[in-house]
Coordinates of C-alpha atoms in Angstrom, one line a residue:
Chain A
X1 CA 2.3 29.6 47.7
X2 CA 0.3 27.1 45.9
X3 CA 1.0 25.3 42.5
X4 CA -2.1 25.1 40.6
X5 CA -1.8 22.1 37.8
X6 CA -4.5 21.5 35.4
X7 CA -5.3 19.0 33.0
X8 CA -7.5 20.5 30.1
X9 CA -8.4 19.8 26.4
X10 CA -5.9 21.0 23.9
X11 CA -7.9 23.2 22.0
X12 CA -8.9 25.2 25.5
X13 CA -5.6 26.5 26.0
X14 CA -5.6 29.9 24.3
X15 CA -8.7 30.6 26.5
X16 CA -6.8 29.5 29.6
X17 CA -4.1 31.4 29.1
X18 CA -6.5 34.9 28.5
X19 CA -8.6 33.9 31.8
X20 CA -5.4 33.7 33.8
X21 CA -3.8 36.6 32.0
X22 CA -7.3 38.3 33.0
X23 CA -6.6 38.0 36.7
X24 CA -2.8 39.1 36.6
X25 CA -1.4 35.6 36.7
X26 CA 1.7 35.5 33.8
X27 CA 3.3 32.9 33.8
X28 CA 2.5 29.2 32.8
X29 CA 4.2 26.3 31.6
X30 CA 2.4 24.0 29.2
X31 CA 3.2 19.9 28.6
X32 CA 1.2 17.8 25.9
X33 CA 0.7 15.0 28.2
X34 CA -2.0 12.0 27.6
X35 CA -3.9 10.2 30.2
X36 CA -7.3 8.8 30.6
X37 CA -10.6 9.6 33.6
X38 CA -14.0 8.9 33.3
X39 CA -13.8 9.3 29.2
X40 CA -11.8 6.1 29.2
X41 CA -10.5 6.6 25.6
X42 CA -12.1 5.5 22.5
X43 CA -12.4 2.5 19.8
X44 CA -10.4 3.2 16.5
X45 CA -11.6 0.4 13.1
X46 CA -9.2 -0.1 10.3
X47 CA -10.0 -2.9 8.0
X48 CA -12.1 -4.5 10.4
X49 CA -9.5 -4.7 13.1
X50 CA -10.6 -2.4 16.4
X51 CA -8.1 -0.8 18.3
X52 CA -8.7 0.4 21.8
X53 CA -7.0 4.0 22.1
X54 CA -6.8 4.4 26.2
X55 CA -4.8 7.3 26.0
X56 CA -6.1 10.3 25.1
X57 CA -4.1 14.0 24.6
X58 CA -4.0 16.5 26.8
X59 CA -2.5 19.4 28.0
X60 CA -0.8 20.1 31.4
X61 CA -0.8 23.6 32.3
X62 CA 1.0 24.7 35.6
X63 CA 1.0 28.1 37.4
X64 CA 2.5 28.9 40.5
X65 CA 0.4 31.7 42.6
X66 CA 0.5 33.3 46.0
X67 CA -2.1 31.8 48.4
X68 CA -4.4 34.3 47.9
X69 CA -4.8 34.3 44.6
X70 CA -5.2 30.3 44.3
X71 CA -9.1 30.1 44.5
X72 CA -9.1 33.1 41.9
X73 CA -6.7 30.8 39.5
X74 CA -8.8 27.5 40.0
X75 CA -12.0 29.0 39.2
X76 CA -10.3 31.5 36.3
X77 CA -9.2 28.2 34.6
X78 CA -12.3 26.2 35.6
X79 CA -14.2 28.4 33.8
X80 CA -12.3 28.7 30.5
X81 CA -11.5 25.1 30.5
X82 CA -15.0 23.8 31.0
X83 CA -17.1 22.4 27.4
X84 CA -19.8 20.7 29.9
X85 CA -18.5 17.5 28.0
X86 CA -16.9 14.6 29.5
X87 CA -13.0 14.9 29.8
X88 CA -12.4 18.5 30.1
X89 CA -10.0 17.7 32.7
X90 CA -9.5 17.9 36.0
X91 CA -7.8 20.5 38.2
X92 CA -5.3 20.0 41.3
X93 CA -3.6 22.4 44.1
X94 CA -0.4 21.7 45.7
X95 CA 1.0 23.6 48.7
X96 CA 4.7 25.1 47.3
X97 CA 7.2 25.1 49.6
X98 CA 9.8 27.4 48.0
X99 CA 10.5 28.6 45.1
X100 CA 13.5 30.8 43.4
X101 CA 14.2 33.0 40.2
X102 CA 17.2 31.7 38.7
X103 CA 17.9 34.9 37.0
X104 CA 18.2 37.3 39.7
X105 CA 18.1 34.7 43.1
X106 CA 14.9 35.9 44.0
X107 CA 12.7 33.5 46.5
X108 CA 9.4 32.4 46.9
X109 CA 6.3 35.2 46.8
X110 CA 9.1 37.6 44.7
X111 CA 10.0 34.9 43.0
X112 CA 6.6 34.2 41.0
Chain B
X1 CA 9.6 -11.4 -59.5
X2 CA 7.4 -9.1 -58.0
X3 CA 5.4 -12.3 -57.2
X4 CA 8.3 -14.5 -55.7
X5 CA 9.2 -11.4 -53.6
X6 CA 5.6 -11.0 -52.1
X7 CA 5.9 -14.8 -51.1
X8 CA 8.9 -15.0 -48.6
X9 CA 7.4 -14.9 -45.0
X10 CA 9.5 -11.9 -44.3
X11 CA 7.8 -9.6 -46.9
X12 CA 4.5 -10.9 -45.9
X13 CA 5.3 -10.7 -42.1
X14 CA 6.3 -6.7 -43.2
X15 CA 2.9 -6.1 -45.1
X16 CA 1.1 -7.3 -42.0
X17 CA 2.3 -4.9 -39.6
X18 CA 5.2 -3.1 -40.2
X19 CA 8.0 -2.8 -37.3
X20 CA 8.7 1.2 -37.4
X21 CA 9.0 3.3 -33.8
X22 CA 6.5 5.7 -33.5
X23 CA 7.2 8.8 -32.1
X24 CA 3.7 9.2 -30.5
X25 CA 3.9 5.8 -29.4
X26 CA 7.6 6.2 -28.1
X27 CA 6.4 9.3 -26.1
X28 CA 3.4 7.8 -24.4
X29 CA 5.2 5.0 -23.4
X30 CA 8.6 6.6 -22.1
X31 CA 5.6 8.7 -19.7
X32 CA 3.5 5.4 -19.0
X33 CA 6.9 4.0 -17.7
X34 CA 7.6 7.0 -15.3
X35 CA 4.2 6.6 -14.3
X36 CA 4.5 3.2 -13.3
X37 CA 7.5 3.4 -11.6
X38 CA 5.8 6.9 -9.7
X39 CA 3.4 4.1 -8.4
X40 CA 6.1 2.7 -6.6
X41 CA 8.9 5.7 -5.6
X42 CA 7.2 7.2 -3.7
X43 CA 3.3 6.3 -4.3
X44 CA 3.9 2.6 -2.8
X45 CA 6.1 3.8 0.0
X46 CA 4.2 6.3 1.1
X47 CA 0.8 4.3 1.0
X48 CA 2.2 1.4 2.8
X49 CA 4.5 3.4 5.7
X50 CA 1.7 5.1 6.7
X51 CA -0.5 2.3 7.2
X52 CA 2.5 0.9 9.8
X53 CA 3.3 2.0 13.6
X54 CA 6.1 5.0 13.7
X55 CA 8.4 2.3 14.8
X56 CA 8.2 0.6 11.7
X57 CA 7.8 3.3 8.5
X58 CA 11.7 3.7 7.7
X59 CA 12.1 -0.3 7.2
X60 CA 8.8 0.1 5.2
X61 CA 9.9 2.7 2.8
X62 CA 13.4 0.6 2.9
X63 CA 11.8 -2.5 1.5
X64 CA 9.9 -0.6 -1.0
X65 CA 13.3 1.2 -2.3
X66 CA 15.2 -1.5 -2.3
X67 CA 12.7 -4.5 -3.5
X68 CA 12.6 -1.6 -7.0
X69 CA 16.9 -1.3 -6.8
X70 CA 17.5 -5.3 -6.3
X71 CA 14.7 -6.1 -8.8
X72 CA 15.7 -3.5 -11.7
X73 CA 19.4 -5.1 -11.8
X74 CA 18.2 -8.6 -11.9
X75 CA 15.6 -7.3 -14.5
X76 CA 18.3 -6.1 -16.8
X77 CA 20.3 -9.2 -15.9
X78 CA 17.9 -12.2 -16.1
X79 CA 14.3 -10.9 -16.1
X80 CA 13.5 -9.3 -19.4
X81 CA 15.3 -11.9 -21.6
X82 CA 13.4 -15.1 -19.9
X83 CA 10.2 -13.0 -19.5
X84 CA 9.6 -11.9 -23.3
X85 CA 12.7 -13.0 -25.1
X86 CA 11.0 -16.3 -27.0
X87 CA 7.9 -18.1 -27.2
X88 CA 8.3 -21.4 -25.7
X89 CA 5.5 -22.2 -23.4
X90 CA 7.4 -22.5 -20.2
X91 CA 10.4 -19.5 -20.5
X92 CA 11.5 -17.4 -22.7
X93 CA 15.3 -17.4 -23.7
X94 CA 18.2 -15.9 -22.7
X95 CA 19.6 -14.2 -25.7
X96 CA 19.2 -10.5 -24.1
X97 CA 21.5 -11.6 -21.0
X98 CA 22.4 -8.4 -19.6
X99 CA 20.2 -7.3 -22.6
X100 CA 22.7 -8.7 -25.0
X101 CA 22.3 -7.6 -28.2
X102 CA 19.9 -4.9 -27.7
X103 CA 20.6 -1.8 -29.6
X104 CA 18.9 1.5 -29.8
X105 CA 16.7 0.9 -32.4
X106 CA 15.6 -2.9 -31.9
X107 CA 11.7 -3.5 -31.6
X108 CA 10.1 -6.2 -29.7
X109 CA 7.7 -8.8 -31.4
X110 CA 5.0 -8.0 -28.8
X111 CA 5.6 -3.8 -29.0
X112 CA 6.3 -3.7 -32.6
X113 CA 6.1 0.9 -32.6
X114 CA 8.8 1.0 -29.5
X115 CA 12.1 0.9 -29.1
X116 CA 13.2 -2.2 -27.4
X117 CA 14.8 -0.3 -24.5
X118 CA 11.5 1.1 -23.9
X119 CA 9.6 -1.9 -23.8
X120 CA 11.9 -3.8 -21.5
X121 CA 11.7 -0.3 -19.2
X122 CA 8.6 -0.7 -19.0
X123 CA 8.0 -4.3 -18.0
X124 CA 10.6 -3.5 -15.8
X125 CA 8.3 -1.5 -13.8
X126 CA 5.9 -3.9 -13.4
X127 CA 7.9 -6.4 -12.2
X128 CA 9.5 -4.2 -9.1
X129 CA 6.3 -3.2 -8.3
X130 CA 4.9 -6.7 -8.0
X131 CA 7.6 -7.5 -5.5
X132 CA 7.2 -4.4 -3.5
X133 CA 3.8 -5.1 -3.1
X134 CA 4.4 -8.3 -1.5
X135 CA 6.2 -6.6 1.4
X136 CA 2.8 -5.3 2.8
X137 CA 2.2 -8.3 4.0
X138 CA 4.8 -8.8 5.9
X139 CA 5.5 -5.6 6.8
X140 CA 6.5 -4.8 10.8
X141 CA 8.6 -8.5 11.2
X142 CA 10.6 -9.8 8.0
X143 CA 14.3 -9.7 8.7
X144 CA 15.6 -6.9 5.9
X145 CA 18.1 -9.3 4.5
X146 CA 15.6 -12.1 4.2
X147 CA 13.3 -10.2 2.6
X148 CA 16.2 -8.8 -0.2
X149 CA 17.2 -12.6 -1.1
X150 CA 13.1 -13.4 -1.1
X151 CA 12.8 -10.1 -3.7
X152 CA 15.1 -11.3 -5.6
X153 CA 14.4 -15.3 -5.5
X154 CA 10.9 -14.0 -5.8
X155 CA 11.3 -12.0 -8.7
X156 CA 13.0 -14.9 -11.0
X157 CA 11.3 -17.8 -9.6
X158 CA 7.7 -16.3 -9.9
X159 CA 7.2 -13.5 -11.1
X160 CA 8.9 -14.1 -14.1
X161 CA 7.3 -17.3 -15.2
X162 CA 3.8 -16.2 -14.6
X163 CA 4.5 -13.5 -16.6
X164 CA 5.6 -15.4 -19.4
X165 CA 3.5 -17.4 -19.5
X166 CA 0.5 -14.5 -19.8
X167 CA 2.3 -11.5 -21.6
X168 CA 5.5 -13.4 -23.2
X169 CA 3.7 -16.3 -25.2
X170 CA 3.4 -19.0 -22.7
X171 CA 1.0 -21.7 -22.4
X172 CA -2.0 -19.8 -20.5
X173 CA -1.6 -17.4 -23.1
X174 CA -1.9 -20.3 -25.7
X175 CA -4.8 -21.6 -23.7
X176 CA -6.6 -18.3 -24.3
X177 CA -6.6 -16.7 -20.9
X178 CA -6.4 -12.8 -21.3
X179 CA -4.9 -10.2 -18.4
X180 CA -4.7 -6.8 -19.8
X181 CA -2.1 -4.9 -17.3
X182 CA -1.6 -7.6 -14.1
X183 CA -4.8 -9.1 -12.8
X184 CA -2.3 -12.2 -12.5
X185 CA 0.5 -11.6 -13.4
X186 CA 0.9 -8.4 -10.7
X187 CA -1.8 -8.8 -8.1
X188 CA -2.9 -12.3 -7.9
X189 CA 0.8 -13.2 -7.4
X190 CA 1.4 -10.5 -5.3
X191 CA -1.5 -11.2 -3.1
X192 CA -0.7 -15.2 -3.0
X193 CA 2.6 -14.6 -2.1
X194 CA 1.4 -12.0 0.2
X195 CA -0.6 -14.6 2.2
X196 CA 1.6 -17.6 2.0
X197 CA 4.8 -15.3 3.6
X198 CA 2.4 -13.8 5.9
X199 CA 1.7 -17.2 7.4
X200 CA 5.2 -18.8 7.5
X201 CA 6.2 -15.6 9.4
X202 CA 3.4 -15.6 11.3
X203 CA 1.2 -13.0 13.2
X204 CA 3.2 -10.1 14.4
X205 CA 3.5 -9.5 17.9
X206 CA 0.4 -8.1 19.7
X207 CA -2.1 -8.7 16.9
X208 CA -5.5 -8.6 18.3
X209 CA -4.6 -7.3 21.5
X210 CA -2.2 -4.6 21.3
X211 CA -3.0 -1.1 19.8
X212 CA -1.4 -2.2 16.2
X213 CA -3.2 1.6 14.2
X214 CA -1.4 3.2 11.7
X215 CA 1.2 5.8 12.4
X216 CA 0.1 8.4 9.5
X217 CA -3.1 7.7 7.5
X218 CA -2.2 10.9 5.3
X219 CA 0.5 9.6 3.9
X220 CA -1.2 6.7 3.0
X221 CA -3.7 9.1 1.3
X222 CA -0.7 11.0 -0.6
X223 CA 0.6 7.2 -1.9
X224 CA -3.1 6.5 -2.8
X225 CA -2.8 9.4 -4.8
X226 CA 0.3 8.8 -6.7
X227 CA -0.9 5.1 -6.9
X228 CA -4.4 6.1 -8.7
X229 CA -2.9 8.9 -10.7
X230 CA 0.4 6.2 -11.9
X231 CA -1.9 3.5 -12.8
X232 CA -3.2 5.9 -15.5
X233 CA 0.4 4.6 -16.7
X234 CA -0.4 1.0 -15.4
X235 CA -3.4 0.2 -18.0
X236 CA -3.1 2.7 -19.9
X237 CA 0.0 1.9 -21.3
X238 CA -0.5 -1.8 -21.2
X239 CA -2.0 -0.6 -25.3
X240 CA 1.5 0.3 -25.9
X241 CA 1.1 2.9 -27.4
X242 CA -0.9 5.9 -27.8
X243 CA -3.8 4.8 -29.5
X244 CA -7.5 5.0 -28.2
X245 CA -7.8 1.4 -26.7
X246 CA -5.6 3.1 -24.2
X247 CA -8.2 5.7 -24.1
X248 CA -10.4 3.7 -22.9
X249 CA -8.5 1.4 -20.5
X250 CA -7.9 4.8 -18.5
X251 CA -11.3 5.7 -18.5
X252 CA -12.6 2.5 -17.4
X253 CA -9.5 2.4 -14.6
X254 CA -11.0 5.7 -13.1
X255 CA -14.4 4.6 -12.8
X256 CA -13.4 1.6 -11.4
X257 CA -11.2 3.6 -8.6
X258 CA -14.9 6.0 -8.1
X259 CA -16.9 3.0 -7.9
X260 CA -14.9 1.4 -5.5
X261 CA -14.4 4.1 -3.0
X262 CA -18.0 5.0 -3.2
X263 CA -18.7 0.9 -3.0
X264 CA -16.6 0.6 0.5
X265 CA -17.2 3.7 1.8
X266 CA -21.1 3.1 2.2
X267 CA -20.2 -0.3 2.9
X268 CA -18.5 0.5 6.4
X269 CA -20.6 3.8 6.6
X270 CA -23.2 1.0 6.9
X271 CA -21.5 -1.6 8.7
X272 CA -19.4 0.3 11.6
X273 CA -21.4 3.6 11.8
X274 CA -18.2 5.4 9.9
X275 CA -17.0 5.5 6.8
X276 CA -12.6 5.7 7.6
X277 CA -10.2 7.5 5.2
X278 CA -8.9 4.4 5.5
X279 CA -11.8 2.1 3.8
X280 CA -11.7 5.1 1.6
X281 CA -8.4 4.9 0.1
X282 CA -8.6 1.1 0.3
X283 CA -12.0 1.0 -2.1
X284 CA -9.7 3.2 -4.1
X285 CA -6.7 0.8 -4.4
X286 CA -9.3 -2.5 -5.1
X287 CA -11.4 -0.8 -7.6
X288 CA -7.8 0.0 -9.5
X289 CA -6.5 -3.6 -9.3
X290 CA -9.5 -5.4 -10.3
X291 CA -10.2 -3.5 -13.2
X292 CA -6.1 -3.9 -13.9
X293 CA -6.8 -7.1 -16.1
X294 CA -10.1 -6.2 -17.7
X295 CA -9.1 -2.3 -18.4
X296 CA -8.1 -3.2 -22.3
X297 CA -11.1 -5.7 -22.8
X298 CA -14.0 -3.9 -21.4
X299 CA -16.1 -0.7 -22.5
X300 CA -15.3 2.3 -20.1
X301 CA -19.4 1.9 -17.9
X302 CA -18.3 -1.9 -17.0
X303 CA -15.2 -0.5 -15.2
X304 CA -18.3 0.9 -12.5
X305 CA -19.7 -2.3 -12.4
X306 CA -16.3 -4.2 -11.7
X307 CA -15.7 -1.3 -9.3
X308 CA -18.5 -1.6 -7.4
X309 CA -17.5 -5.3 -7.3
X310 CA -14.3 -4.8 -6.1
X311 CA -15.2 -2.4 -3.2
X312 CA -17.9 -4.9 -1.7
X313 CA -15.8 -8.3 -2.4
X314 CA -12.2 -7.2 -1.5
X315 CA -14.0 -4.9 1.9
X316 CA -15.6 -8.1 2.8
X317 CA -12.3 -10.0 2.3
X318 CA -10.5 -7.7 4.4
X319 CA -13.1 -7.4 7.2
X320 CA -14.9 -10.5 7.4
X321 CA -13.1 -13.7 5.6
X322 CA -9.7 -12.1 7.3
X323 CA -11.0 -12.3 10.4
X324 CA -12.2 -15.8 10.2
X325 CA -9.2 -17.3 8.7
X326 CA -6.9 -15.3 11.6
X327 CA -4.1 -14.6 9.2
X328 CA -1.9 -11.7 10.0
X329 CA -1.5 -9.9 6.4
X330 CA -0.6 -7.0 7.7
X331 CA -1.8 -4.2 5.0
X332 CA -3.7 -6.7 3.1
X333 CA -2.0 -7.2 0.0
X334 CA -4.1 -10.8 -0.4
X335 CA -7.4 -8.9 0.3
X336 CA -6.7 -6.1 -2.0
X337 CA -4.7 -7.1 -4.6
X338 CA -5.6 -11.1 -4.3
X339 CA -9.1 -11.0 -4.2
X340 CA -8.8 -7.7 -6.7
X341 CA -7.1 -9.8 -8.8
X342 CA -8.8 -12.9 -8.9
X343 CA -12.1 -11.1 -9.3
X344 CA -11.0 -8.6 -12.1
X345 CA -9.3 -11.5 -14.1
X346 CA -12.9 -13.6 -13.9
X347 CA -14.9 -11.0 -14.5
X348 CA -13.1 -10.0 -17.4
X349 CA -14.3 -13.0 -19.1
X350 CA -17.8 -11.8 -18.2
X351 CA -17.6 -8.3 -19.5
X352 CA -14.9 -8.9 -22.6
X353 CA -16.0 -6.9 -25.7
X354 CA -14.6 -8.2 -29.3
X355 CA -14.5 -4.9 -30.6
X356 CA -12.2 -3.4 -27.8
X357 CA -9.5 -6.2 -27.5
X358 CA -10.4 -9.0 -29.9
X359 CA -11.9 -11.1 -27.0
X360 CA -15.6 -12.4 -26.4
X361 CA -16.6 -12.7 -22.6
X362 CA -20.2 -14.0 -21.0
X363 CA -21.7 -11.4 -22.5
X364 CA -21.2 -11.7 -26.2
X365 CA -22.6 -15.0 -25.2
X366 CA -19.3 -16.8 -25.0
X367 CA -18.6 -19.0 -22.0
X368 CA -14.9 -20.0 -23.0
X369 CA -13.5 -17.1 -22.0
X370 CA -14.5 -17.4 -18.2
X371 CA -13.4 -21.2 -17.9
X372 CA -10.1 -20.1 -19.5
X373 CA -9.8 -17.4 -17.2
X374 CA -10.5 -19.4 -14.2
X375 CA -8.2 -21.8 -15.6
X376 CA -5.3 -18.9 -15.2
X377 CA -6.4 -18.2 -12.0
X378 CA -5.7 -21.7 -10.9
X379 CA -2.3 -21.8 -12.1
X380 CA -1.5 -18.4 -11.0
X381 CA -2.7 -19.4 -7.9
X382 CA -0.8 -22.3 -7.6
X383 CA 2.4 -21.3 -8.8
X384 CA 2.9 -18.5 -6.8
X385 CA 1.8 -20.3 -3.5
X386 CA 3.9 -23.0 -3.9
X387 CA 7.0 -21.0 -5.6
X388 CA 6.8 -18.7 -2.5
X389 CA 6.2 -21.4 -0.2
X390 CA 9.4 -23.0 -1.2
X391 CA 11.8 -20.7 -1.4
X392 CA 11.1 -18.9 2.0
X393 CA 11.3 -22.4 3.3
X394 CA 14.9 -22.5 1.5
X395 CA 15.9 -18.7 2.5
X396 CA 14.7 -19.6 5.9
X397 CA 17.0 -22.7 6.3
X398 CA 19.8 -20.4 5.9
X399 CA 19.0 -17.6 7.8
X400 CA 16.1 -16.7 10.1
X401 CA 13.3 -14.6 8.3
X402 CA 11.9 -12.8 11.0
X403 CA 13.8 -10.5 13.2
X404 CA 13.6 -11.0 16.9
X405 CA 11.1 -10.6 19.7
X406 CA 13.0 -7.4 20.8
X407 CA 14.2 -6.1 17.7
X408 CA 10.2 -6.0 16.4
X409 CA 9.4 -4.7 19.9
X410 CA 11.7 -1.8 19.1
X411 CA 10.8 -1.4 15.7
X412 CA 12.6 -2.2 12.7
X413 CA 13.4 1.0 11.8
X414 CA 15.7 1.4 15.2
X415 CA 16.9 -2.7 15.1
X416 CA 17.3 -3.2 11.3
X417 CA 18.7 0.4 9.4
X418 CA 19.6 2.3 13.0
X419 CA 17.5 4.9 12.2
X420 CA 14.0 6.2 13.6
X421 CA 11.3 8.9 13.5
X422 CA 11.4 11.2 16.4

């Protein structure tokens, strides 16, 4: 199992969520998180006075998937995520080792 | 008989202008009042909580609320009777202690078609609003209960002399200076004050380094609102009464508020690449107090021109001459409303038209008027610095005026009223 966690630009969630829904992933859990790469914030000006603002929002979006479909969820979510503009995120894959329904007790590959 | 009876001062005084309450009059005033007092609950609250951080709106909107509450008592109390009550040059009297002797239908020398109650209302709002509007520049670090004894010290021991002195029959007003509905009496006081507390207090923590941007600019926008709409009240009842010179004050107050927002707004287009809702609403708020004192002596086109003035001097006070001086007024009550003031109240003796409000400026070819209205700037200037200088040096003996290092590090709304904005 792998956890696929992404870090996209608010406004690209919806078409996130219809890519992964696409290729039979459904389930996700979504965070407004804020965080800076290569876009290193921007400069705000009120009266004169600048303000640096470092931290920029986000969204996290996490998915859980068997191994198999992992490549298929990266490039799913690559694709709807991507503007082709700096800061539209970056994607990272995590090896899952277990993972349980709470509902019905369920484990890992059932479990998702 | 007939003859005898026509010369006793009191008939003559009658013939001259009759004291009678107007209906029309009474109307328009009782809304110019709720106007007024609109500018403050909510327009002031609103316009200066949003310019905060989210730590910090509740104690805003606190100040503003309870700098009206504190200030309408000691009004009532105190303020009226010394403010307009007599003629000497200094203070009035205090024969309307706790508006002593005031009954339903008493009339006011100086609003001879309103009821007395109505008048004293009015000035009332004026004089809460003045010390609200000091708060802005203090805003984020003044201790809540130093800043309720500075409303209230503030409120006697400044506010009310200037204003007697200008609206009540005092000296300047002897001396010929003119101020229609606050250049100095409201915003050149307020702005002083603004500057001399924001320097005792000194800068708030993390100025210049520390991301200090406003929590909600939108509300600011909504108070900008209320404020432009209520200081239709603001000049336009400074006629007192419904009449055409208050006509035109409210004409030449709306052009002023266009001019300025244009003025400032293609000012920082130009200057920083974007023009900010910000500079927008703050063209908006200088064009209004600068054409405050000039609003009843000026045709309704010279409220552009004083606009226009406004938006370029008060933007380059707040970006420029701010920066240089490296005071911390933290929503810039002494650019805005001080330097709106000031320039409003001189440039009413430029623009002053006799047939309007019985006063020749610069250009009716009379120079008087702009040496006497420098000469009230000095004083008001003066006063207010020094009145404000010492008394939050006597408050501060007593009891510290800013809160501490962690209290402003949590915010003020969390430290000081144990509430806070989740």
């Amino acid at each position: 199992m792998k956890l696929v966690m992404a870090i996209i630009k608010p406004f690209k969630l919806e078409d996130v969520r219809d890519a992964l829904s696409a290729i039979g992933v459904h389930g996700m859990t979504v965070g407004e998180v804020k965080g800076y790469g290569r876009q290193k914030g921007h400069t705000e000006i009120y009266r004169g006075a600048e303000y640096a603002v470092n931290f920029l929002p986000k969204l996290k979006v996490e998915v859980a998937v068997e191994d198999q479909m992992a490549d298929k969820a990266v490039a799913a979510i690559g694709n709807a995520a991507k503007t082709g503009q700096i800061g539209d995120g970056k994607i990272f894959v995590y090896d899952l080792g277990h993972a349980v329904r709470i509902r019905t007790g369920e484990t890992d590959n059932d479990a998702l | 008989m007939a003859m005898a009876a026509l010369a006793t001062p009191a008939f003559a005084q009658a013939a001259e202008q009759p004291a009678k309450i107007d209906a029309a009059d009474t109307a328009w005033m009782i809304s110019a009042t709720a106007l007024v007092l609109m500018m403050s609950l909510p327009g002031l609250a609103l316009f200066y909580s949003g310019m905060v951080r989210k730590k910090n709106v509740l104690a805003t909107m606190a100040q503003t609320f309870a700098a009206v509450a504190l200030g309408s008592i000691l009004w009532v109390a105190l303020g009226y009777s010394l403010t307009f009550v007599g003629d000497g040059p200094v203070l009035g009297t205090l024969e309307r202690f706790m508006l002593n002797g005031m009954g339903m239908n008493t009339i006011s020398p100086l609003a001879k078609t309103i009821p007395e109650s109505v008048f004293m209302l009015y000035q009332m709002t004026f004089a809460v609003i003045t010390v609200a509007l000091v708060a802005g520049s203090v805003a984020d670090r003044m201790r809540f209960s130093a800043f309720l004894w500075f409303s209230a010290g503030w409120m006697l021991l400044v506010y009310v002399p200037i204003a007697h002195w200008i609206w009540g029959g005092g000296f300047l007003a002897s001396a010929g200076v003119i101020d229609f509905a606050g250049g100095l009496v409201v915003h050149l006081n307020a702005g002083i004050a603004g500057l001399v507390a924001c320097m005792l207090l000194g800068k708030r923590r993390g100025y210049g380094f520390e991301n200090l941007a406003p929590f909600d600019l939108s509300l600011a926008v909504i108070g900008t609102g209320l404020l432009w709409v209520g200081w239709f009240g603001f000049n336009g009842g400074s006629a007192l009464g419904a009449n055409s010179r208050a006509g035109f004050a409210i004409l030449a107050t709306h052009l002023a508020a266009c001019a300025g927002v244009l003025t400032w707004m293609l000012l920082e287009w130009f200057d920083r690449g974007k023009p900010s809702v910000l500079g927008i609403i703050s063209g908006a708020v200088a064009g209004l107090g600068t054409i405050t004192p000039a609003s009843g002596f000026v045709l309704p086109w010279h409220g552009i021109v004083i606009g226009i003035a406004a938006g370029a001097i008060c933007y380059w006070a707040c970006t420029r001459l701010k920066m240089k001086l490296g005071y911390d007024d933290s929503l810039d009550v002494f650019g805005v409303h001080g330097i709106g003031g000031a320039t409003g109240t001189i440039l009413a003796g430029v623009f002053a038209t006799a047939a309007i409000g019985d006063a020749s400026g610069l250009i009716e070819g009379s120079s008087k008027l702009v040496l006497s209205q420098l000469y009230g700037v000095g004083v008001t200037l003066a006063w207010s610095g020094l009145g404000t200088f010492v008394l939050l040096k006597v408050i501060g003996f007593f009891l510290p005026l800013r809160v501490r290092d962690e209290d402003e590090r949590m915010g003020l709304d969390l430290s000081l009223h144990g509430e806070a904005l989740q």
